[in-house]
Every structure is written in C-alpha cells, then in structure tokens.
PDB file of C-alpha atoms in Angstrom:
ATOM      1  CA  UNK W 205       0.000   0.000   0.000  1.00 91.00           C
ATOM      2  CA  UNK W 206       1.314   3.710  -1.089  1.00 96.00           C
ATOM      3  CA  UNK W 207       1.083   6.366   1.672  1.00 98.00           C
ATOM      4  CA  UNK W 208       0.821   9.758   0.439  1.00 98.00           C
ATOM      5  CA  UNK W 209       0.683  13.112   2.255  1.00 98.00           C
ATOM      6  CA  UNK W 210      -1.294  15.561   1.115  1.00 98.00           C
ATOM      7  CA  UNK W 211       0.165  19.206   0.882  1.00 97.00           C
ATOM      8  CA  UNK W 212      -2.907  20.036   2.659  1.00 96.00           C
ATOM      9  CA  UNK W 213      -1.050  18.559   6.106  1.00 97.00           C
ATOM     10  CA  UNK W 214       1.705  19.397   5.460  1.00 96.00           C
ATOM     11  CA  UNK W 215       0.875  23.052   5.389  1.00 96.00           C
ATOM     12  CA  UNK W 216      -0.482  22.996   8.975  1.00 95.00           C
ATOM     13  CA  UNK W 217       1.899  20.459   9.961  1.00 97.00           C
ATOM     14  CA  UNK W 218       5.201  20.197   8.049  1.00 96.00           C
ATOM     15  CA  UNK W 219       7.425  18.091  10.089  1.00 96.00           C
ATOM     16  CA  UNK W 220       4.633  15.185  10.152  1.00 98.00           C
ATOM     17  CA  UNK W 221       5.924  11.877  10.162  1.00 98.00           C
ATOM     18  CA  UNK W 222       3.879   8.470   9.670  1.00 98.00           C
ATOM     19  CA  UNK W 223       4.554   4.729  10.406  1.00 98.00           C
ATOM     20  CA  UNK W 224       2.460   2.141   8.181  1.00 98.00           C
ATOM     21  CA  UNK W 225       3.116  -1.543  10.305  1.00 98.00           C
ATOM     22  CA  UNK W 226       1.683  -4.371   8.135  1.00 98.00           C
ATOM     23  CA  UNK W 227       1.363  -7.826   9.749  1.00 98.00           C
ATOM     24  CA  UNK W 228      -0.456 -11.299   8.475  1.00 98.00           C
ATOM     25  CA  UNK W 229      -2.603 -12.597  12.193  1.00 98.00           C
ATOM     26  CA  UNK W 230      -5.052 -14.091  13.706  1.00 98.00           C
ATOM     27  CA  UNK W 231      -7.590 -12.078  15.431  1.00 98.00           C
ATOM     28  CA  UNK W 232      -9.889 -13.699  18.628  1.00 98.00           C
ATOM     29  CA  UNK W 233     -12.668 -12.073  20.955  1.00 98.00           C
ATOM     30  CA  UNK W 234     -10.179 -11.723  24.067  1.00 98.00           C
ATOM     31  CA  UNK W 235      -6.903 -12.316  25.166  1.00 98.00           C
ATOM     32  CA  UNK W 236      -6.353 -12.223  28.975  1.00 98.00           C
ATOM     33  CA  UNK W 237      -2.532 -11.512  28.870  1.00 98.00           C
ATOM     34  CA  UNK W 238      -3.236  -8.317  27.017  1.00 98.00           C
ATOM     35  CA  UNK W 239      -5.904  -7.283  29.135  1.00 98.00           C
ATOM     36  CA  UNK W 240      -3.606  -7.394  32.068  1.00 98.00           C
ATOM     37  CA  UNK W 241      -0.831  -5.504  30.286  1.00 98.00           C
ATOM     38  CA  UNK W 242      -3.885  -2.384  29.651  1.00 98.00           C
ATOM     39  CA  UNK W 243      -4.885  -3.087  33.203  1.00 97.00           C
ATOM     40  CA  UNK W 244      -1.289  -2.555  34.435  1.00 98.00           C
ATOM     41  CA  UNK W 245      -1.155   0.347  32.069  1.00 98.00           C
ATOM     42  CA  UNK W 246      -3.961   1.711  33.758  1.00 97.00           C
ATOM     43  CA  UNK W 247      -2.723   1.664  37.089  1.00 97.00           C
ATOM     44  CA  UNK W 248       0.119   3.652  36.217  1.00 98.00           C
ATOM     45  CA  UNK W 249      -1.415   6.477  34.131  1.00 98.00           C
ATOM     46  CA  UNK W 250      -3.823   6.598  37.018  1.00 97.00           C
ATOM     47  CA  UNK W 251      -0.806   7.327  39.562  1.00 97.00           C
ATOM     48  CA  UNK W 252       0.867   9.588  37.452  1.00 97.00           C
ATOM     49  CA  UNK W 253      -1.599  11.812  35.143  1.00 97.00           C
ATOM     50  CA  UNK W 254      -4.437  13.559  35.237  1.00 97.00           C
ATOM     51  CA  UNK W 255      -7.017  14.991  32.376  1.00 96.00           C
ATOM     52  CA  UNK W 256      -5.822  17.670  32.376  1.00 96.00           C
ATOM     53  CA  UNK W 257      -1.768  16.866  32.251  1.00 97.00           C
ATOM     54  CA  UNK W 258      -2.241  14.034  29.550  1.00 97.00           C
ATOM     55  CA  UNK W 259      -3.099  16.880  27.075  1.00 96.00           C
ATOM     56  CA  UNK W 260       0.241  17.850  27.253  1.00 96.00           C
ATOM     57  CA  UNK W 261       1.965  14.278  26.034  1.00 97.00           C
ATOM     58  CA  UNK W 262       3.585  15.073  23.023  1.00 97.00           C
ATOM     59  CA  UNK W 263       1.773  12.979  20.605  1.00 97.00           C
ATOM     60  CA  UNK W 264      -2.021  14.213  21.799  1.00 97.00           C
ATOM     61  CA  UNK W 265      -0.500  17.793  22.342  1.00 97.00           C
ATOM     62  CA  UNK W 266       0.546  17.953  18.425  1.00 97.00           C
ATOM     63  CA  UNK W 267      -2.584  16.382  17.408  1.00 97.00           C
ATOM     64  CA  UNK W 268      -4.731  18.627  19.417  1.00 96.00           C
ATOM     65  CA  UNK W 269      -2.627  21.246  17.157  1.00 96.00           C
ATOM     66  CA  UNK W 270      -3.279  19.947  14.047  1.00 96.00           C
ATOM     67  CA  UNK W 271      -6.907  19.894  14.727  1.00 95.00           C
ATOM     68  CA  UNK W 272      -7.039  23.759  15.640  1.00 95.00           C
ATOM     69  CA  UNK W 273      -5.109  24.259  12.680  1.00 95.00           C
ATOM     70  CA  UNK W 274      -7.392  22.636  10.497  1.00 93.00           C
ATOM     71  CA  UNK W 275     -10.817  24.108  12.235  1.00 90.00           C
ATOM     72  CA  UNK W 276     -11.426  21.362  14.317  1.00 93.00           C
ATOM     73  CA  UNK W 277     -12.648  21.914  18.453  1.00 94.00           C
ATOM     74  CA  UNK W 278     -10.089  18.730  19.448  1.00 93.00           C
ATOM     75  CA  UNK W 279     -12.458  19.410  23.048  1.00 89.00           C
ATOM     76  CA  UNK W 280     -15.673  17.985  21.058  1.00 90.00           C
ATOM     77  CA  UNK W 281     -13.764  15.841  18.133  1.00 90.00           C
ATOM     78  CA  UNK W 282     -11.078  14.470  20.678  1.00 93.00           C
ATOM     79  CA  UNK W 283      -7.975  12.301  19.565  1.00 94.00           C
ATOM     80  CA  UNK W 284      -9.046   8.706  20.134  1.00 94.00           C
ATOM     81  CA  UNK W 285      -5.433   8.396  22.140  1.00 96.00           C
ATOM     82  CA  UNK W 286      -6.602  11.430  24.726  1.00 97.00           C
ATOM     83  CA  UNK W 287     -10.153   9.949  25.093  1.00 95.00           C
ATOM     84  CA  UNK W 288      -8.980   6.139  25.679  1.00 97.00           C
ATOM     85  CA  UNK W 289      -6.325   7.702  28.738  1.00 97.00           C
ATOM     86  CA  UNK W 290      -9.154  10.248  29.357  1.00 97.00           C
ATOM     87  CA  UNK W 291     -11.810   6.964  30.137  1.00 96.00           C
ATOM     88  CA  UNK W 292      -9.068   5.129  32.143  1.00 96.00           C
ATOM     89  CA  UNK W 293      -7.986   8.066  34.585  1.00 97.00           C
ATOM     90  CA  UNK W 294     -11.907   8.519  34.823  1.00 96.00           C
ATOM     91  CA  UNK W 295     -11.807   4.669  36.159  1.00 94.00           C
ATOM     92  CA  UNK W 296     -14.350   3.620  33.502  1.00 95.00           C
ATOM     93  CA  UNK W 297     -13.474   0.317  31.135  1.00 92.00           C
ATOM     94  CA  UNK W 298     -12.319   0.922  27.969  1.00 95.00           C
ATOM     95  CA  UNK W 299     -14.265  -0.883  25.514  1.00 93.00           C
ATOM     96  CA  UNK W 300     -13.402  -4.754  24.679  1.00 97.00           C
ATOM     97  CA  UNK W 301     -13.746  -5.378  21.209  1.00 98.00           C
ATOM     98  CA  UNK W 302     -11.623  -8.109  19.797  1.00 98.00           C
ATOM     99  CA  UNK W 303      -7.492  -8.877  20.216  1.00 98.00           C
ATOM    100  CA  UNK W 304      -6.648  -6.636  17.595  1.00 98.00           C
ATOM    101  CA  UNK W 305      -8.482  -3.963  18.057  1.00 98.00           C
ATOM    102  CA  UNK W 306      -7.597  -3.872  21.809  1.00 98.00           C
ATOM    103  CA  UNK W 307      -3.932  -4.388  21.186  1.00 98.00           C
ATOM    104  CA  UNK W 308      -4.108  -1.032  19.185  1.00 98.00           C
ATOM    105  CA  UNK W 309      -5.753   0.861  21.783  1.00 98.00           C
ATOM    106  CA  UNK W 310      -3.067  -0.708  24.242  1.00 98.00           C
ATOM    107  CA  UNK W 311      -0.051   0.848  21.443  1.00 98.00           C
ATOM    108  CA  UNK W 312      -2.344   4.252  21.434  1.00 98.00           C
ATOM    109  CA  UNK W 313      -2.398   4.573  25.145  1.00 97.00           C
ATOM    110  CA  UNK W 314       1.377   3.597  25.429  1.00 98.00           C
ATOM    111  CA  UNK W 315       2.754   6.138  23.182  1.00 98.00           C
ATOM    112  CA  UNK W 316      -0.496   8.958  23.248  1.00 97.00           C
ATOM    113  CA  UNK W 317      -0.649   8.574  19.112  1.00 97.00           C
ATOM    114  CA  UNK W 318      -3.928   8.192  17.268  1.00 92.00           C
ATOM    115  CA  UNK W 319      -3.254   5.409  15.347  1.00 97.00           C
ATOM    116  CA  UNK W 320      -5.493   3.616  12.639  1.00 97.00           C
ATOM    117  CA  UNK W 321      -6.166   0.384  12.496  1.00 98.00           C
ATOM    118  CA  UNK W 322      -7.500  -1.568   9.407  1.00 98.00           C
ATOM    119  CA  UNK W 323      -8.600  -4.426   7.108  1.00 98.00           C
ATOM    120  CA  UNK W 324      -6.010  -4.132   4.767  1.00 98.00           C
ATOM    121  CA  UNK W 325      -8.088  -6.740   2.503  1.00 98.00           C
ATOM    122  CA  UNK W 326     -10.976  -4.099   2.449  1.00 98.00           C
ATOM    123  CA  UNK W 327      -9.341  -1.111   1.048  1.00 98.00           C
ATOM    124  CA  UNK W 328      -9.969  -0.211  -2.298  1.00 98.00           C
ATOM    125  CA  UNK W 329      -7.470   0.856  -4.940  1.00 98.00           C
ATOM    126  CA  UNK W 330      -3.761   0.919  -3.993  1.00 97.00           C
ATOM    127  CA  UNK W 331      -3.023   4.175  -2.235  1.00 98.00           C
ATOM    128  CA  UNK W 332      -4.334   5.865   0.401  1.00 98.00           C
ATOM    129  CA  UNK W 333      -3.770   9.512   0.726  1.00 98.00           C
ATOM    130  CA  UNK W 334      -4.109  11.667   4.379  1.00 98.00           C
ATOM    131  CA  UNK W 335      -6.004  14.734   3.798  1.00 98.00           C
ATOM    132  CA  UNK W 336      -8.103  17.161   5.265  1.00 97.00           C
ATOM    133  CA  UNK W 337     -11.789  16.509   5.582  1.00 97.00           C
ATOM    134  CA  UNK W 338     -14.459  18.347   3.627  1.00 96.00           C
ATOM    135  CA  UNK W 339     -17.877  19.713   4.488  1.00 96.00           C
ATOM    136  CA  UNK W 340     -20.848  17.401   3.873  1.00 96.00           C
ATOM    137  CA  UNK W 341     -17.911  14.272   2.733  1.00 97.00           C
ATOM    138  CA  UNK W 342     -19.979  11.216   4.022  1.00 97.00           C
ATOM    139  CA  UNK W 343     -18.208   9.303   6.731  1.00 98.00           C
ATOM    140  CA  UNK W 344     -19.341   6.325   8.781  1.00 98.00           C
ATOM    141  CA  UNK W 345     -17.671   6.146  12.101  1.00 97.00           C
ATOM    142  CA  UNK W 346     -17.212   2.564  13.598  1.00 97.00           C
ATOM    143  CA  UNK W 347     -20.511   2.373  16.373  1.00 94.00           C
ATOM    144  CA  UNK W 348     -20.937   6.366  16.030  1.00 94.00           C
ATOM    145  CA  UNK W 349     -22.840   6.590  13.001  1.00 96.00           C
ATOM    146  CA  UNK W 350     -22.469   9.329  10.190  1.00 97.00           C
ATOM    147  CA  UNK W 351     -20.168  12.119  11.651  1.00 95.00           C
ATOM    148  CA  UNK W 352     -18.919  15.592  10.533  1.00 96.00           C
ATOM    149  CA  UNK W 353     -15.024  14.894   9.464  1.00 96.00           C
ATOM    150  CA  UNK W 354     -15.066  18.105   7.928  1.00 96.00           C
ATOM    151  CA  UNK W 355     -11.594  19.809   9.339  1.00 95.00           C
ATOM    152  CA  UNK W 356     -10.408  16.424  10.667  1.00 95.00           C
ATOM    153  CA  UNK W 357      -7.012  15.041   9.079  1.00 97.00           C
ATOM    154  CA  UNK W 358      -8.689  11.687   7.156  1.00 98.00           C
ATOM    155  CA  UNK W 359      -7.123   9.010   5.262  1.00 98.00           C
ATOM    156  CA  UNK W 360      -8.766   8.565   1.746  1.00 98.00           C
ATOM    157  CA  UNK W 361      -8.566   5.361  -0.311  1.00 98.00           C
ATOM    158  CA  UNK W 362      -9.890   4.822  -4.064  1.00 98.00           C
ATOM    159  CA  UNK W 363     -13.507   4.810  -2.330  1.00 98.00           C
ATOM    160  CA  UNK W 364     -13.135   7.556   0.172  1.00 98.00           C
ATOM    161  CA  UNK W 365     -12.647   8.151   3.986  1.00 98.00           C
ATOM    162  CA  UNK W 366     -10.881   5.526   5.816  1.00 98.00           C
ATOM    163  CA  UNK W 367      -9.620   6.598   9.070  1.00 98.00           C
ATOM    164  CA  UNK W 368      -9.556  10.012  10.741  1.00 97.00           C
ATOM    165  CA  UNK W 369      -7.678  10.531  14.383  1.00 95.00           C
ATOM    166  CA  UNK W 370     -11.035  10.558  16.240  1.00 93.00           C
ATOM    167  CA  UNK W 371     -12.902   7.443  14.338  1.00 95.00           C
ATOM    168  CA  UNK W 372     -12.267   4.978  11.594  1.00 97.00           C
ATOM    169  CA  UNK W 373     -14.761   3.960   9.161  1.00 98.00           C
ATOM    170  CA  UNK W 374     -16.953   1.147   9.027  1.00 98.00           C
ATOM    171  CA  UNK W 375     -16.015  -0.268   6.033  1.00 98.00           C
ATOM    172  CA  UNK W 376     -12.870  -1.084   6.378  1.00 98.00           C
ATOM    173  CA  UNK W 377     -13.155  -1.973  10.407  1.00 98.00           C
ATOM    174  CA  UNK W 378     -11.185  -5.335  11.873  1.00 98.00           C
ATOM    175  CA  UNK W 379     -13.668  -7.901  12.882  1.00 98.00           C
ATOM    176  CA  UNK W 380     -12.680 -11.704  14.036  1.00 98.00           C
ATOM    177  CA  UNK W 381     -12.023 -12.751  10.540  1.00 98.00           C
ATOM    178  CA  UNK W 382      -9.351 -10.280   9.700  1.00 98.00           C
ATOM    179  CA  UNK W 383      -5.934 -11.847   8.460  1.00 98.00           C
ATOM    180  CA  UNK W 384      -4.276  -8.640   6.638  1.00 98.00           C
ATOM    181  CA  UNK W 385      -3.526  -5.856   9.666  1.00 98.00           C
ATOM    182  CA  UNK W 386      -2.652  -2.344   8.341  1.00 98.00           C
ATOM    183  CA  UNK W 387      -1.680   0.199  11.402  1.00 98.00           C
ATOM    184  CA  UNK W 388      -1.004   3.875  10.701  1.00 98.00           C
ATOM    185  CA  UNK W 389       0.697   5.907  13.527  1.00 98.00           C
ATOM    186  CA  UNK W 390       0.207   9.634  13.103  1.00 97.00           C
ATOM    187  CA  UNK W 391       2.946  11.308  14.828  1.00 98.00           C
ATOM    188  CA  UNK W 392       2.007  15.406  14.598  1.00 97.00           C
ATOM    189  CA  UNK W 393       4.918  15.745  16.999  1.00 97.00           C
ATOM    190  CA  UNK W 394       7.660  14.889  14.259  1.00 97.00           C
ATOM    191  CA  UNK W 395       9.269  12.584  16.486  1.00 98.00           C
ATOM    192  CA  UNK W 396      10.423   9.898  14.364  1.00 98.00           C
ATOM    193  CA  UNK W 397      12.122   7.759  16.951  1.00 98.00           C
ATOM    194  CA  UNK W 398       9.378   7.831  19.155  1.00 98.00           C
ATOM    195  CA  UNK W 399       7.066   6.315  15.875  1.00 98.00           C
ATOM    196  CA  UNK W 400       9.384   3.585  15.247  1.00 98.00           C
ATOM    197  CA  UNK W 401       9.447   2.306  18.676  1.00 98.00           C
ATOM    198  CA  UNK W 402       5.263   2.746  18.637  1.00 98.00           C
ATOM    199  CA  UNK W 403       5.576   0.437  15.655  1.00 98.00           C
ATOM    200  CA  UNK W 404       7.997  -1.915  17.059  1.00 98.00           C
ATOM    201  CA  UNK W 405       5.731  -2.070  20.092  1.00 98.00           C
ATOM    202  CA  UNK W 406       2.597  -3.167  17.618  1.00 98.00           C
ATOM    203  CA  UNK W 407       4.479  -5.871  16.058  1.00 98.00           C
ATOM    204  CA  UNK W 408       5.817  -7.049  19.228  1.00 98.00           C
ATOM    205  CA  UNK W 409       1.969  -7.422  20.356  1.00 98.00           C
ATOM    206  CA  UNK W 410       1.122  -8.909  17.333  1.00 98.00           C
ATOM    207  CA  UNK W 411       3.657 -11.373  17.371  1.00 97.00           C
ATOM    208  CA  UNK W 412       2.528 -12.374  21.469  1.00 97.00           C
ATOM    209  CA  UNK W 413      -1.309 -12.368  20.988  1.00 98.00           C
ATOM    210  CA  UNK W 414      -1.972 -12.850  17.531  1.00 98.00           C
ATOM    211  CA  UNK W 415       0.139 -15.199  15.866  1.00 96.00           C
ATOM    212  CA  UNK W 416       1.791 -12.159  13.757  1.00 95.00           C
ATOM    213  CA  UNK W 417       4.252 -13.503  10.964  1.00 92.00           C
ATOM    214  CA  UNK W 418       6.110 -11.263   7.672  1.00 93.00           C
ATOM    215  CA  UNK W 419       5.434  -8.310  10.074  1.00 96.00           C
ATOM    216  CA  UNK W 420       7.073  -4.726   9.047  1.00 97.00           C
ATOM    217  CA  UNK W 421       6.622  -1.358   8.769  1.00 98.00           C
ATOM    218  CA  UNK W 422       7.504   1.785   7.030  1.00 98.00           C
ATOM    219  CA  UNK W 423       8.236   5.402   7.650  1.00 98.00           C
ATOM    220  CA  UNK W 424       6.056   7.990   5.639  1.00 98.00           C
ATOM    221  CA  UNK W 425       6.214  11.722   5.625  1.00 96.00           C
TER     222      UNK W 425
END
C-alpha cells in the first residue's frame, strides 16, 4: 500500500511523520494476557496523570494542534489516544472489542498517538492519501454513526474516507475474521524515533497475541 501526504497537512503540519506496520494474524474475541498488560497500564497512568496533564503528552499535544489548525474543536472531536487515557484516569473500562483492536488501543495509550487500524483486505485501490476533511464528505464512524469529518485530518482510499484521528470507518473496520492488519501511527509531533518504537511495540503485540508472521513497517512523511 502507497502512503501519500497531502500538501494540505503538510501546510499545517510540516514536520509530520507516519509509520504504516503491516502484519499477516489471527484475530480472537479476548486475550487475557493483554488485558492485564492495559490493566497494568492503567494503574500507572492513574498514579501519574491527570485529564488535564495528559493533554500535554507530546503525541495528543501535536494532534490537538493539528486539529485547531485545520478548524477542528479537538475538546468535542477528541484524539481517540486522549479519550482512551481520558476513560481510564476517569476509572471507567475501555471498551473490549476483539485482540486486535484492543492491542491497538493498548499501542495508542502507550505512546499517546492516534493510530489507525484496518482491514487491509478491504481497502480499495492501492493508495491511500491523508487529507483534510471536507464539508458534507460522508463518513461512517465505527458504532458512532455518520459524523462531521469536515476539518479532521482523514485518510482517503480509491472509495473515500478511511480513518480520521477521532474514528475509523466502518467499512474497512477489523472484525474476528481479519488476516491482513494495516496500522497507521500519526505522529504530529515529528518525532520519528518515538514512531518507530510505537511500531515496534505493535508488532511485538502482534507477534505475542496474535500469531503475527512477515510483520514490518515503514516510515512515511
């Protein structure tokens, strides 16, 4: 798959940099192991953060800037990094959905990047290009429905909207069948090093909880 950025972000952010991790797995409906890694992750963010002071990791902080940049209120449209930390330190569950999908909200949490997580098998066309929403472009959030991306950085395949920082899109959601993982790591901040080791992280959960073999990744800017 060929990632391109649009000049669009790069005018409001021009240092962006991108990881793309691609991995063949096996997806199941729960995996206790993991679970007790996010649990444990929990308990620290809990000990050491507050709502208010997670806004300031680096990777929510720049995507909170991008946001404004773009038009968006990143208050109402939050990051799905800040509002995953933001449900934790509030001491509500975060959401089980399957291995996969969990195991990228664990990497999200971790490293306070929105990060994408797809069907590679359901994209359509060979390219998908990050963009800037636009006003009345129809979007289907995963479980929210038909939201406004307009302003929102987006990821458009041959078809449309993909994935935005605040929601993917139903059609190309993981469910249990999925056997083709494609992650995208947005790092706003610029700070490559700290996007290869989110990436390194994914694979190394992959590879524990779901059977992940010919997994790699590459840098995009």
């Amino acid at each position: 798959m060929k990632i391109v950025v649009s000049n669009e972000i790069e005018n409001v952010c021009p240092g962006f940099v991108g990881a793309a991790v691609e991995a063949w797995v096996r997806n199941t409906p729960y995996c206790d192991a993991l679970w007790q890694e996010i649990h444990a992750l929990g308990e620290e963010y809990r000990a050491t953060l507050t709502t208010e002071s997670l806004k300031q990791m680096s990777g929510i902080a720049a995507t909170r800037k991008v946001y404004k940049a773009c038009g968006k209120d990143p208050s109402r449209y939050r990051p799905a990094s800040e509002a995953l930390i933001r449900r934790m330190l509030q001491g509500k569950q975060l959401y089980q959905i399957d291995t996969l999908v969990d195991l990228i909200n664990l990497a999200s949490i971790r490293f306070g990047y929105s990060i994408g997580g797809f069907d590679a098998d359901k994209f359509h066309g060979d390219t998908l290009t990050l963009g800037v929403g636009k006003a009345g472009e129809p979007y289907e959030g995963i479980g929210r429905g038909m939201i406004n991306i307009e302003g929102l950085p987006v990821y458009r395949d041959a078809d449309g909207g993909v994935g935005t920082p605040t929601s993917d899109n139903e059609r190309t959601k993981i469910d249990i069948n999925t056997t083709h993982l494609l992650v995208l790591i947005n790092g706003y901040d610029g700070d490559e090093a700290h996007v290869r080791a989110n990436a390194e992280f994914i694979l190394d959960l992959v590879r524990k909880y779901c059977d992940g073999e010919k997994g790699s990744y590459q840098i995009y800017r």
